[in-house]
């Protein structure tokens, strides 16, 4: 019979594999969420910094139009652990809208926070915002757009130390003269690039800078002297994609369409220097390297004479490659010498030696390692201080990318309780089992769960078992029909971190239909106190249940069923969906019940000589050999 079940499961598994969603997790407790899986290679696990990954998968970069079809939650902010185990699915909170620059912030008030850009709505009914959450996953701030801009730009939401202000990029359509192209009589719309420093509480603009009067159109590699003037929105001539601020109050920005990094005075907004990537006439530096199509420029260290900066040298875009592979660069800039110098002090190459055609970011880690997001398909890697690759990973799915990927320490303490779903199965009153699925979206440091059941609504909570947390979602199998169940999430020291409400166990709509042989109204919930007592004294039944060896047989079969269900559950995870779970369980229990009937008949026959009314010889033989073992 179990061989048959195996075949059944194999068949189901084959069927599921063809559904092409093996790249997504599914959970009984959060059926509306389909989180992405990762493929991970740990080259040297011991030297990786402990921490969590912060990614924000998106399918397409622009907001998607709503559809009539039911959609599960997939895109948005997500936290994973260092083994790709899901910690937090933020997609329900953001309602499947694109999120960018998702990260943990420990620099606000000593408490851990999350921040991300929530992209504007498809119809611009909402212009988007920089979002800040506390570590209870409660919204603290929506730093919206308070000026004339049409949207919160997707590139940067950089919360500065102290958490009072944040930086964001700006794109604005403006008219410029083509004088610089020696076409003084002509004008064109262009998209100018700039940035704002925003008050986190009020979203007021405290400082604004714009390229229009400071970066001539001749610096652009995307707007040429022979190009026609354009109407609105105009030529995207600089394409700002990053901004940071140092302790002196000056800003550094990256313009992808000029291949240049600019230092901007926080005093008066003038360009203090240009670090040019490809054109020696643009750069103010004696430099020993080139770069292009760069991303995510950030200060690592900065004082009045020296700046250590990091950025992604994309070196590639849709139309051309300037170098053979993308890299993360750490560059030391010395502005005290004449000429000023810029030197590469570290170059980290993509582990696969490829080109990042889409975005990316670089993050120095506190232990000297570096985390680099190569963006497409969520490809990211961790490097040791010498540039050796310690780990690389990417989404199992090629349908999604993450603009940036970060690694941070994190402490997640959701206010919502753990999610729990409980089912009961069994063939007769003596032979029931209760299956509990539990997860706690966003909680870190959960070591396991304690489970409790009550005999009735206001009964006493009886401890029915503990199980270690095994993954985002963990399954527990309890003996008997337990109703009125609750669970505690506990940390490594057994300290209770969170408690579910007391929940009723879900029962089949039709007990007969799932093979229950007792009364048509179904079984009556067990008293957990009695079940637990009988479990304690396994060899010493008090007679409340049975003195027959049938009890032992049934008990062992219960365990086999549990094992089969557990296997089925693995398949379910691939497949997703409680409906299928129930269907599968019906199959299993249909068979189990069939077997049980024969078991009972055989036994009854031997005692009472009642002839069988129906026959399934093969199963009967198999069963008999089982029983006789
Ligand atoms: C600035 O940083 C450089 C490099 O770390 C260091 O050598 C120099 O002494 C620093 N200057 C000041 C004024 O702190
Ligand atoms: C839970 O995990 C701990 C540590 O790995 C282990 O010692 C313990 O036996 C496990 N407990 C159960 C009930 O599996």
PDB file of C-alpha atoms in Angstrom, residues 218-221 258-260 274-285 287 290-291:
ATOM      1  CA  UNK A 218      28.123  68.326 -24.110  1.00  0.00           C
ATOM      2  CA  UNK A 219      29.057  66.104 -21.170  1.00  0.00           C
ATOM      3  CA  UNK A 220      26.308  63.655 -22.050  1.00  0.00           C
ATOM      4  CA  UNK A 221      27.109  60.499 -23.962  1.00  0.00           C
ATOM      5  CA  UNK A 258      28.054  61.268 -18.474  1.00  0.00           C
ATOM      6  CA  UNK A 259      30.159  58.402 -17.038  1.00  0.00           C
ATOM      7  CA  UNK A 260      31.107  60.839 -14.294  1.00  0.00           C
ATOM      8  CA  UNK A 274      34.566  65.689 -11.494  1.00  0.00           C
ATOM      9  CA  UNK A 275      35.849  62.115 -11.490  1.00  0.00           C
ATOM     10  CA  UNK A 276      35.375  61.143 -15.110  1.00  0.00           C
ATOM     11  CA  UNK A 277      35.227  57.570 -16.204  1.00  0.00           C
ATOM     12  CA  UNK A 278      36.134  57.502 -19.872  1.00  0.00           C
ATOM     13  CA  UNK A 279      36.884  61.002 -21.098  1.00  0.00           C
ATOM     14  CA  UNK A 280      40.190  62.436 -19.877  1.00  0.00           C
ATOM     15  CA  UNK A 281      38.996  65.924 -20.768  1.00  0.00           C
ATOM     16  CA  UNK A 282      36.218  65.612 -18.203  1.00  0.00           C
ATOM     17  CA  UNK A 283      38.116  64.303 -15.211  1.00  0.00           C
ATOM     18  CA  UNK A 284      39.888  66.562 -12.746  1.00  0.00           C
ATOM     19  CA  UNK A 285      42.126  63.710 -11.621  1.00  0.00           C
ATOM     20  CA  UNK A 287      43.726  58.435 -12.315  1.00  0.00           C
ATOM     21  CA  UNK A 290      38.478  54.034 -16.227  1.00  0.00           C
ATOM     22  CA  UNK A 291      34.867  53.316 -15.480  1.00  0.00           C
TER      23      UNK A 291
END
